[in-house]
Short mmCIF file of C-alpha atoms in Angstrom, two decimals:
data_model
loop_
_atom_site.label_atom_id
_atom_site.label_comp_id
_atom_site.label_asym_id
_atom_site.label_seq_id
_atom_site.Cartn_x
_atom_site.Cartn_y
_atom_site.Cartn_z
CA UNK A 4 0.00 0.00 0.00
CA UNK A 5 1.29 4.15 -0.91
CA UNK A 6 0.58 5.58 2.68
CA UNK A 7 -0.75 8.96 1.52
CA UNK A 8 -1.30 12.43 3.14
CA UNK A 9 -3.29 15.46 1.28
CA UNK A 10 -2.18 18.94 2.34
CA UNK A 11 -5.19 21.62 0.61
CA UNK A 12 -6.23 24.92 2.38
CA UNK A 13 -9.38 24.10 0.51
CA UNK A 14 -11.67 21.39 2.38
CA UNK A 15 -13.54 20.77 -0.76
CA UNK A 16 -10.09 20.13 -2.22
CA UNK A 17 -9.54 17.58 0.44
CA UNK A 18 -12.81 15.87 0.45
CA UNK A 19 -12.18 15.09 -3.76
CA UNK A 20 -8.89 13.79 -2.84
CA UNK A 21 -10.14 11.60 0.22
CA UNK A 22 -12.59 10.12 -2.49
CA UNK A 23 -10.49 8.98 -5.17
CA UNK A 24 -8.08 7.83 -2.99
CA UNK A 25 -10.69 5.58 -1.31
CA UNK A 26 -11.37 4.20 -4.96
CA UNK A 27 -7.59 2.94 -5.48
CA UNK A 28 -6.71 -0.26 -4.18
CA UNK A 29 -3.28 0.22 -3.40
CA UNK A 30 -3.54 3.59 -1.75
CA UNK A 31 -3.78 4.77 2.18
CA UNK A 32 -4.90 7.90 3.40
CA UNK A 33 -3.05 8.32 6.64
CA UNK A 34 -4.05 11.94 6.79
CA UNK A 35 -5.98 14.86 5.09
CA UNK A 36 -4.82 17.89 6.49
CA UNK A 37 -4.88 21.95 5.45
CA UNK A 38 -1.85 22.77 7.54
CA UNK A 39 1.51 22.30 5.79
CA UNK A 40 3.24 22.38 9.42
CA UNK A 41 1.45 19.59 10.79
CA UNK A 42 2.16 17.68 7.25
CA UNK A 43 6.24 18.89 7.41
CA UNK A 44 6.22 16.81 10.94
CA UNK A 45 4.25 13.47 9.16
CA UNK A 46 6.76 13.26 6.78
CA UNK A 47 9.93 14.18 8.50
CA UNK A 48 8.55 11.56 10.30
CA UNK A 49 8.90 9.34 7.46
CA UNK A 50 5.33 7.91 7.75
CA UNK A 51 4.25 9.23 4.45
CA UNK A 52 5.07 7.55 0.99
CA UNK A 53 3.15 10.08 -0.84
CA UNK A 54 2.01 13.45 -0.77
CA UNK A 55 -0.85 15.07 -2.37
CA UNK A 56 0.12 18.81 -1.91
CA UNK A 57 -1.37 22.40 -3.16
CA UNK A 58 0.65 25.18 -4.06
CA UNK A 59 -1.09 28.00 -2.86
CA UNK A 60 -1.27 27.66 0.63
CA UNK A 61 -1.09 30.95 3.27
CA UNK A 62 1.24 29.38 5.78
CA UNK A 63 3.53 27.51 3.71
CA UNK A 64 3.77 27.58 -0.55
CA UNK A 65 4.03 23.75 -1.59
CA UNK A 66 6.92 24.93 -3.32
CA UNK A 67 7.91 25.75 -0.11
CA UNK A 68 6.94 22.53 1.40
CA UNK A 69 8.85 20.95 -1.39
CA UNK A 70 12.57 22.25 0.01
CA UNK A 71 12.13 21.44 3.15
CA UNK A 72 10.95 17.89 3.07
CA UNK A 73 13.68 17.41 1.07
CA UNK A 74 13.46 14.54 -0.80
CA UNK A 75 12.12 12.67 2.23
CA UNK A 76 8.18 11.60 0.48
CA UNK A 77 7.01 11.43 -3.05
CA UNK A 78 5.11 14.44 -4.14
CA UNK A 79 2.14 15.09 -6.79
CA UNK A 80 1.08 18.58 -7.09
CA UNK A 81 -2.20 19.59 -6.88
CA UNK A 82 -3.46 23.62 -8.33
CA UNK A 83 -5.42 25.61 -10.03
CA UNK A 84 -2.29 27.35 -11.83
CA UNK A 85 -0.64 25.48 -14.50
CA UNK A 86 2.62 28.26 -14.06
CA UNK A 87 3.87 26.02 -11.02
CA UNK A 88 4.40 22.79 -13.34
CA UNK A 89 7.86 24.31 -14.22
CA UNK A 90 9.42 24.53 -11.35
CA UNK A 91 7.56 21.69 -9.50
CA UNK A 92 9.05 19.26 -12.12
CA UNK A 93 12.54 20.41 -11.56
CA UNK A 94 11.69 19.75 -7.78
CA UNK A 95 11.64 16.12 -9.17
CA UNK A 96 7.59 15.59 -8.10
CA UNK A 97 5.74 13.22 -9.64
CA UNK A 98 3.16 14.46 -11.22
CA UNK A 99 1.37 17.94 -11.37
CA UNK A 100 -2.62 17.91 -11.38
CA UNK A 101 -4.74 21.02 -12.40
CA UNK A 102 -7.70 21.57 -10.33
CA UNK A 103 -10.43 20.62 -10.67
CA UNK A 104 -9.21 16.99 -11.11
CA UNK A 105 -10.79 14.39 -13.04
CA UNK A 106 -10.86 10.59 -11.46
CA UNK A 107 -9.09 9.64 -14.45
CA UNK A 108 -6.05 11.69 -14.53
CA UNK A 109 -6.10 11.46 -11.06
CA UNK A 110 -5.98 7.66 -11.82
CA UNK A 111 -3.14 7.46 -14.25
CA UNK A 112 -1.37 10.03 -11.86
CA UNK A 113 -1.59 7.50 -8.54
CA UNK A 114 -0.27 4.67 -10.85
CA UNK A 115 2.80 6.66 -12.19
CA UNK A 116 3.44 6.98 -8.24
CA UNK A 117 3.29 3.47 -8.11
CA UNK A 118 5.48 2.70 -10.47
CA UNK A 119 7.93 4.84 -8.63
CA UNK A 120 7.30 4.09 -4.74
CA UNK A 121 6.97 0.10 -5.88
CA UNK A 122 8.88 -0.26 -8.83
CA UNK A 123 8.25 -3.90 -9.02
CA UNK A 124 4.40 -4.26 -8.62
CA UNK A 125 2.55 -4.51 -11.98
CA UNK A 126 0.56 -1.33 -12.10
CA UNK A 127 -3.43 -2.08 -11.24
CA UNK A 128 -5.63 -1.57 -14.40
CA UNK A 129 -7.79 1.40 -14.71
CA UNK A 130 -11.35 0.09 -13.06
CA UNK A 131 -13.59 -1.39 -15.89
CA UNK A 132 -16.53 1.10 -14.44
CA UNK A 133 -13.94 4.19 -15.65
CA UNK A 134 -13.16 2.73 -19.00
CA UNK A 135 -16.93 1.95 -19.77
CA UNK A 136 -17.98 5.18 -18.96
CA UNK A 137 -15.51 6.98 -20.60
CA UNK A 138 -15.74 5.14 -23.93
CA UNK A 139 -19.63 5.70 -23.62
CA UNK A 140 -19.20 9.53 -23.35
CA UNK A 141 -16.45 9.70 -25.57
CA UNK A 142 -18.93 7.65 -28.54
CA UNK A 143 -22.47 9.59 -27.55
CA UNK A 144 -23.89 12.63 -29.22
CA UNK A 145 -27.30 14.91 -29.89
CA UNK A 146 -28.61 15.98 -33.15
CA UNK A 147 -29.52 19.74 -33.18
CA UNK A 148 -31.02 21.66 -35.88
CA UNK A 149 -29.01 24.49 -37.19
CA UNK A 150 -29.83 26.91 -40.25
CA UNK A 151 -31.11 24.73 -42.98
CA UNK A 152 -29.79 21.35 -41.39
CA UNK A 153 -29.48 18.60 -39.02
CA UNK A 154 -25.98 19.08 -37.20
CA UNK A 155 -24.31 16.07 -35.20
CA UNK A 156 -22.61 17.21 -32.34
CA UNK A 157 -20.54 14.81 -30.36
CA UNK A 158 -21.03 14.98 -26.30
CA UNK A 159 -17.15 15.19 -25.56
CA UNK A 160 -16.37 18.40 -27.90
CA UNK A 161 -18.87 20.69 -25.88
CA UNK A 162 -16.98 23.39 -24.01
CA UNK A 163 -20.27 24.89 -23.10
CA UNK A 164 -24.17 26.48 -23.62
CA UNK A 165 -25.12 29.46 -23.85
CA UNK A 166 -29.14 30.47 -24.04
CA UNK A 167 -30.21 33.57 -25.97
CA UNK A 168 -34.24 33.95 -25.51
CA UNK A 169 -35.02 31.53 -27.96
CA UNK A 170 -31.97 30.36 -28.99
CA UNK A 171 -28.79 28.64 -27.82
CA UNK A 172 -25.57 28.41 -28.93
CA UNK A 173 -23.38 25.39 -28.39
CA UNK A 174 -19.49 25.94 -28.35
CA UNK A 175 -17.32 22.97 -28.61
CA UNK A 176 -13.89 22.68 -29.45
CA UNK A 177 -14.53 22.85 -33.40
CA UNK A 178 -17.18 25.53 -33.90
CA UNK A 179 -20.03 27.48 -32.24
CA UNK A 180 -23.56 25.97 -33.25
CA UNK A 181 -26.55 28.06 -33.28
CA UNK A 182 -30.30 26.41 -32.60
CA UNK A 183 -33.56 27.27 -32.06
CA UNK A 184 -33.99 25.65 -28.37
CA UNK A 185 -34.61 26.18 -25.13
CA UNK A 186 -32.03 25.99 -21.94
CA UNK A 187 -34.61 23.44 -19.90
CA UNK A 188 -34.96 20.93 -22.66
CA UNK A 189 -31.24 20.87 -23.72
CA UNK A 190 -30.39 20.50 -19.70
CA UNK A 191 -32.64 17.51 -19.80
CA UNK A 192 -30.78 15.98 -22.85
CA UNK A 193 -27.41 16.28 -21.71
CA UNK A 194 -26.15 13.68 -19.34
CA UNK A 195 -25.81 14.93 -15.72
CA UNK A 196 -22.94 13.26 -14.60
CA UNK A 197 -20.73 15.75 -17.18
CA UNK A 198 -22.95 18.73 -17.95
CA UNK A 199 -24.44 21.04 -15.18
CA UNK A 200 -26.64 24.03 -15.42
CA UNK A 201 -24.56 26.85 -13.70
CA UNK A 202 -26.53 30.03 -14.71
CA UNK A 203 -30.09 30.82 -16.31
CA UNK A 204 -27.85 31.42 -19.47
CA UNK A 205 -25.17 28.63 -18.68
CA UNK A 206 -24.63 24.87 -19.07
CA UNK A 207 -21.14 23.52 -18.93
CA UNK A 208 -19.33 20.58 -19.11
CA UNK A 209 -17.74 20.03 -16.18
CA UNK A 210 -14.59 18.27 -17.56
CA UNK A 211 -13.86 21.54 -19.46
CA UNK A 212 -13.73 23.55 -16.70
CA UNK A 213 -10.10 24.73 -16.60
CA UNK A 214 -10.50 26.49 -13.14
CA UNK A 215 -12.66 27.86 -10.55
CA UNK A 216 -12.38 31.13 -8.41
CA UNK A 217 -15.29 32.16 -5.83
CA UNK A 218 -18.36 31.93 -7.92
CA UNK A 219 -16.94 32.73 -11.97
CA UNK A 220 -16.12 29.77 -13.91
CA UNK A 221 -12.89 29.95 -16.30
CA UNK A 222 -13.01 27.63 -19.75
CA UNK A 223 -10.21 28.34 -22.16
CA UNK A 224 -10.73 32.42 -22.23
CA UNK A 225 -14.07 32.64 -21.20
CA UNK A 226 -15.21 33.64 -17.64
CA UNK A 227 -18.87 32.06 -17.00
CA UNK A 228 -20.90 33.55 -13.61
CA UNK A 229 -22.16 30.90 -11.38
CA UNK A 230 -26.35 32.21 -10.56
CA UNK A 231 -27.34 32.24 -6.85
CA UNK A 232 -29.65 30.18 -7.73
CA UNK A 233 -27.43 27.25 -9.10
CA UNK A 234 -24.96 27.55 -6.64
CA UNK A 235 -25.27 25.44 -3.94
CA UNK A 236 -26.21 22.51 -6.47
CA UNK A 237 -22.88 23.38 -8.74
CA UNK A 238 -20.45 23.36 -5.59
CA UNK A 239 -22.14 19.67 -4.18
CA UNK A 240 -21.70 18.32 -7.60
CA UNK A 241 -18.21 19.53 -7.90
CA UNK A 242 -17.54 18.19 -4.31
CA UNK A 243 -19.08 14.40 -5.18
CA UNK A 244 -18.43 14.24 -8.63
CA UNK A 245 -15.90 12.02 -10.17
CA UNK A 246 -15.89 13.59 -13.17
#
């Protein structure tokens, strides 16, 4: 077993890692904790074969963190700001994850650690319930009507939805679709478990969201508001979601 410790000033942070952690056979939470001092003395201890550590942190940067354990645990890097993967890499960590974290990069992430920690234990397979569900996402798609025509549109390419009275527009990562539809009945189309319905004028895939911050939304360039009135639902979905 990789006897693991998360170190997040964000408890919603920690609850996502405590999840997918639970899902991996040969991982251990030991501890889940959001001070970086009380981490520093788990694994100077040498307890800890693994540590799932944030960058921004108020007390103590992970970078930080990084110097001063010294070699002494296995790190993967866990943030919202992809500018850190530089210099955690030449820190020698073994992976870098951008929030928010999907279970299967997560996945592929805790088995690269393995590969490291127990270099001669065959790597365990990605779960069968992952692959399936991926490969069914990755194959499905709607059929919208655009101008003159029928337009396929394949479930893994949308970025997001945007309403406009009677209208919508679809952006994926090819093109921006145009359709005379409603928000309610394209919400009700769309599988749950990857889109969500974050605004009156807002539907987005959540494994396209490229980051977070208080209540706005960030995919590629575009900032999307998160409604008071979808809030609450957004942030429990984001909290149990393995998406």
């Amino acid at each position: 077993m990789i006897r693991c410790l998360i170190v997040d000033d964000e408890p919603l942070a920690l609850n996502i890692l405590e999840d997918y952690i639970s899902k991996v056979p040969f991982m251990e939470l030991v501890k889940s904790t959001t001070n970086p001092i009380e981490a520093l003395t788990l694994v100077q201890d040498g307890n800890i074969d693994l540590v799932f550590l944030d960058v921004q942190m108020p007390e103590l940067t992970g970078i930080q963190f990084l110097r001063i354990a010294n070699g002494k645990t296995k790190v993967i890097l866990t943030t919202a700001y992809p500018q850190y993967a530089l210099e955690g890499y030449e820190l020698d960590v073994v992976d870098y994850l951008l929030k928010p974290i999907a279970f299967d990069r997560f996945f592929k992430a805790a088995q690269k650690a393995q590969t490291i920690i127990h270099p001669s234990k065959t790597p365990v397979a990605e779960p069968v319930q992952v692959q399936q569900q991926q490969h069914n996402f990755l194959s499905d798609f709607i059929f919208v009507k655009s101008e003159h025509k029928i337009q396929k549109v394949y479930l893994h390419q949308i970025l997001f939805i945007e309403g406009l009275k009677d209208y919508i527009s679809i952006f994926t990562t090819a093109e921006r679709i145009i359709t005379l539809q409603n928000m309610k009945k394209m919400e009700d189309t769309l599988p749950e478990k990857h889109f969500v319905r974050v605004h009156k004028s807002y539907i987005v895939a959540l494994n396209k969201i490229d980051s977070i911050e208080r209540s706005r939304i960030r995919i590629g360039e575009k900032i999307i508001p998160v409604g008071d009135t979808y809030r609450d639902d957004f942030f429990k979905i984001i909290d149990g979601k393995n998406v």
